[in-house]
Amino acid sequence: MAKILMVVTGSDVWTLADGTAHPSGYWAEEVAAPYRAFTEAGYDVVVATPGGVEPTMDPASLAPELNDGQENADAIAALLSGVAALKQPLALEDVRLDDYAGVFYPGGHGPMEDLAVNAASGALLIAALASGKPLGIVCHGPAALLATADVEGGSPFAGRRVTAFSNAEETQAGFADRAPWLLQDRLVALGVDFQEGEPWAPHIVADGNLYTGQNPASAAPLAARFVTALG
């Protein structure tokens, strides 16, 4: 069975501008929807985190009002509780790109804490882009692209069309004035061609083998596009 590598944050906090450790982790829908799409398409999903730590779900991501009600939130929680790969992740530092048909990064604020500065993740992203294999990244997951910058600030992702959680969305979520930095601003500084859609609406962008989604609502359509790219 062909495998998809899902790279998930290992952080359970996001350090705010004032030094507060805000509870964080991965966003439930952004793992659940792609996992469902990939497994239903016949792929095996392997999870990797920095250091192989068991990832933490952002507790806010199961709020009923963010999941079309309690019933759907419970269904997402039930699905994720049964994903063995989340309980026994590989160490990101040990993964081999050759073992996978594609690579997918879900979001949550956690990647702003660890994947944004993780050298192993940065190297994997550069290799995945060069390989031609589908590379999918959603919401705050594109924070990991910041780790692809070389000592002079250059990145192979510069000039690529990319979307991610926007400044407008971070503002509406109530975090813009508390964040140590804003993802859209950092990605623009990296040199990507940032493609901003309407806040909270599904929005995906394809550029070669790179597929990005703006927000949690984009996770399912992004996963569907990713599966199509796998062929």
mmCIF file of C-alpha atoms in Angstrom, residues 92-207:
data_model
loop_
_atom_site.group_PDB
_atom_site.id
_atom_site.type_symbol
_atom_site.label_atom_id
_atom_site.label_comp_id
_atom_site.label_asym_id
_atom_site.label_seq_id
_atom_site.Cartn_x
_atom_site.Cartn_y
_atom_site.Cartn_z
ATOM 1 C CA LEU A 92 10.730 13.623 11.625
ATOM 2 C CA GLU A 93 14.499 13.506 11.606
ATOM 3 C CA ASP A 94 14.428 9.831 10.555
ATOM 4 C CA VAL A 95 11.932 9.895 7.670
ATOM 5 C CA ARG A 96 12.952 9.067 4.099
ATOM 6 C CA LEU A 97 11.070 10.925 1.398
ATOM 7 C CA ASP A 98 11.553 7.987 -0.983
ATOM 8 C CA ASP A 99 9.189 5.924 1.181
ATOM 9 C CA TYR A 100 6.173 8.145 0.463
ATOM 10 C CA ALA A 101 3.939 9.062 -2.461
ATOM 11 C CA GLY A 102 3.339 12.540 -1.059
ATOM 12 C CA VAL A 103 3.772 14.785 1.971
ATOM 13 C CA PHE A 104 1.045 16.709 3.812
ATOM 14 C CA TYR A 105 1.318 19.319 6.587
ATOM 15 C CA PRO A 106 -1.791 20.152 8.676
ATOM 16 C CA GLY A 107 -1.881 23.326 10.735
ATOM 17 C CA GLY A 108 -2.928 24.657 14.087
ATOM 18 C CA HIS A 109 -0.819 27.287 15.820
ATOM 19 C CA GLY A 110 1.640 24.574 16.864
ATOM 20 C CA PRO A 111 3.713 24.790 13.639
ATOM 21 C CA MET A 112 4.367 28.469 14.428
ATOM 22 C CA GLU A 113 6.218 27.222 17.518
ATOM 23 C CA ASP A 114 8.279 24.301 16.224
ATOM 24 C CA LEU A 115 8.079 23.571 12.491
ATOM 25 C CA ALA A 116 8.829 27.201 11.602
ATOM 26 C CA VAL A 117 12.356 26.693 12.939
ATOM 27 C CA ASN A 118 12.856 22.950 12.415
ATOM 28 C CA ALA A 119 15.797 22.177 10.137
ATOM 29 C CA ALA A 120 14.736 18.584 9.413
ATOM 30 C CA SER A 121 11.320 19.799 8.314
ATOM 31 C CA GLY A 122 12.868 22.513 6.187
ATOM 32 C CA ALA A 123 15.107 19.984 4.433
ATOM 33 C CA LEU A 124 12.144 17.654 3.856
ATOM 34 C CA LEU A 125 10.070 20.455 2.332
ATOM 35 C CA ILE A 126 12.877 21.435 -0.033
ATOM 36 C CA ALA A 127 13.348 17.808 -1.084
ATOM 37 C CA ALA A 128 9.608 17.245 -1.517
ATOM 38 C CA LEU A 129 9.244 20.320 -3.711
ATOM 39 C CA ALA A 130 12.168 19.214 -5.885
ATOM 40 C CA SER A 131 10.895 15.631 -6.099
ATOM 41 C CA GLY A 132 7.714 16.482 -7.963
ATOM 42 C CA LYS A 133 5.662 14.501 -5.458
ATOM 43 C CA PRO A 134 2.477 16.196 -4.215
ATOM 44 C CA LEU A 135 3.160 18.496 -1.279
ATOM 45 C CA GLY A 136 0.084 19.725 0.597
ATOM 46 C CA ILE A 137 0.129 22.321 3.375
ATOM 47 C CA VAL A 138 -2.868 23.931 5.095
ATOM 48 C CA CYS A 139 -3.708 26.899 7.333
ATOM 49 C CA HIS A 140 -0.804 27.565 9.751
ATOM 50 C CA GLY A 141 1.124 24.602 8.319
ATOM 51 C CA PRO A 142 2.913 26.927 5.858
ATOM 52 C CA ALA A 143 4.795 28.330 8.855
ATOM 53 C CA ALA A 144 7.077 25.348 8.184
ATOM 54 C CA LEU A 145 8.174 27.030 4.940
ATOM 55 C CA LEU A 146 10.077 29.582 7.014
ATOM 56 C CA ALA A 147 12.579 26.843 7.909
ATOM 57 C CA THR A 148 13.506 26.467 4.232
ATOM 58 C CA ALA A 149 15.366 29.796 4.195
ATOM 59 C CA ASP A 150 19.145 29.621 3.785
ATOM 60 C CA VAL A 151 21.620 31.824 5.653
ATOM 61 C CA GLU A 152 20.993 34.634 3.189
ATOM 62 C CA GLY A 153 17.212 34.320 3.513
ATOM 63 C CA GLY A 154 16.645 32.672 0.157
ATOM 64 C CA SER A 155 14.179 29.813 -0.271
ATOM 65 C CA PRO A 156 13.151 27.571 -3.177
ATOM 66 C CA PHE A 157 9.571 28.501 -2.259
ATOM 67 C CA ALA A 158 10.199 32.165 -3.115
ATOM 68 C CA GLY A 159 8.033 33.113 -6.077
ATOM 69 C CA ARG A 160 5.662 30.190 -5.572
ATOM 70 C CA ARG A 161 1.955 30.893 -5.279
ATOM 71 C CA VAL A 162 0.965 30.028 -1.700
ATOM 72 C CA THR A 163 -1.975 30.617 0.572
ATOM 73 C CA ALA A 164 -2.153 30.268 4.350
ATOM 74 C CA PHE A 165 -4.026 31.629 7.361
ATOM 75 C CA SER A 166 -4.324 35.320 6.604
ATOM 76 C CA ASN A 167 -3.737 38.413 8.703
ATOM 77 C CA ALA A 168 -7.457 39.139 8.419
ATOM 78 C CA GLU A 169 -8.327 35.737 9.837
ATOM 79 C CA GLU A 170 -5.760 36.030 12.644
ATOM 80 C CA THR A 171 -7.283 39.408 13.500
ATOM 81 C CA GLN A 172 -10.829 38.051 13.483
ATOM 82 C CA ALA A 173 -9.712 35.094 15.596
ATOM 83 C CA GLY A 174 -8.458 37.551 18.213
ATOM 84 C CA PHE A 175 -4.768 36.702 18.047
ATOM 85 C CA ALA A 176 -3.221 39.266 15.697
ATOM 86 C CA ASP A 177 -2.352 41.747 18.440
ATOM 87 C CA ARG A 178 -1.052 38.961 20.700
ATOM 88 C CA ALA A 179 1.016 37.021 18.180
ATOM 89 C CA PRO A 180 4.810 37.309 18.136
ATOM 90 C CA TRP A 181 4.541 37.482 14.327
ATOM 91 C CA LEU A 182 1.910 37.026 11.650
ATOM 92 C CA LEU A 183 2.179 34.149 9.206
ATOM 93 C CA GLN A 184 1.112 36.090 6.120
ATOM 94 C CA ASP A 185 3.735 38.773 6.824
ATOM 95 C CA ARG A 186 6.526 36.233 7.280
ATOM 96 C CA LEU A 187 5.609 34.312 4.132
ATOM 97 C CA VAL A 188 5.585 37.517 2.087
ATOM 98 C CA ALA A 189 9.007 38.374 3.544
ATOM 99 C CA LEU A 190 10.211 34.910 2.505
ATOM 100 C CA GLY A 191 9.302 35.830 -1.039
ATOM 101 C CA VAL A 192 6.234 33.696 -1.730
ATOM 102 C CA ASP A 193 3.438 35.025 -3.923
ATOM 103 C CA PHE A 194 0.771 35.111 -1.218
ATOM 104 C CA GLN A 195 -2.732 34.402 -2.499
ATOM 105 C CA GLU A 196 -5.367 35.619 -0.036
ATOM 106 C CA GLY A 197 -8.963 34.450 -0.250
ATOM 107 C CA GLU A 198 -12.040 35.511 1.674
ATOM 108 C CA PRO A 199 -11.690 34.975 5.438
ATOM 109 C CA TRP A 200 -12.861 31.530 6.573
ATOM 110 C CA ALA A 201 -14.022 30.438 3.109
ATOM 111 C CA PRO A 202 -12.425 27.395 1.449
ATOM 112 C CA HIS A 203 -9.492 28.549 -0.683
ATOM 113 C CA ILE A 204 -6.814 26.363 -2.233
ATOM 114 C CA VAL A 205 -3.911 27.276 -4.486
ATOM 115 C CA ALA A 206 -1.932 24.963 -6.759
ATOM 116 C CA ASP A 207 1.525 25.795 -8.079
#
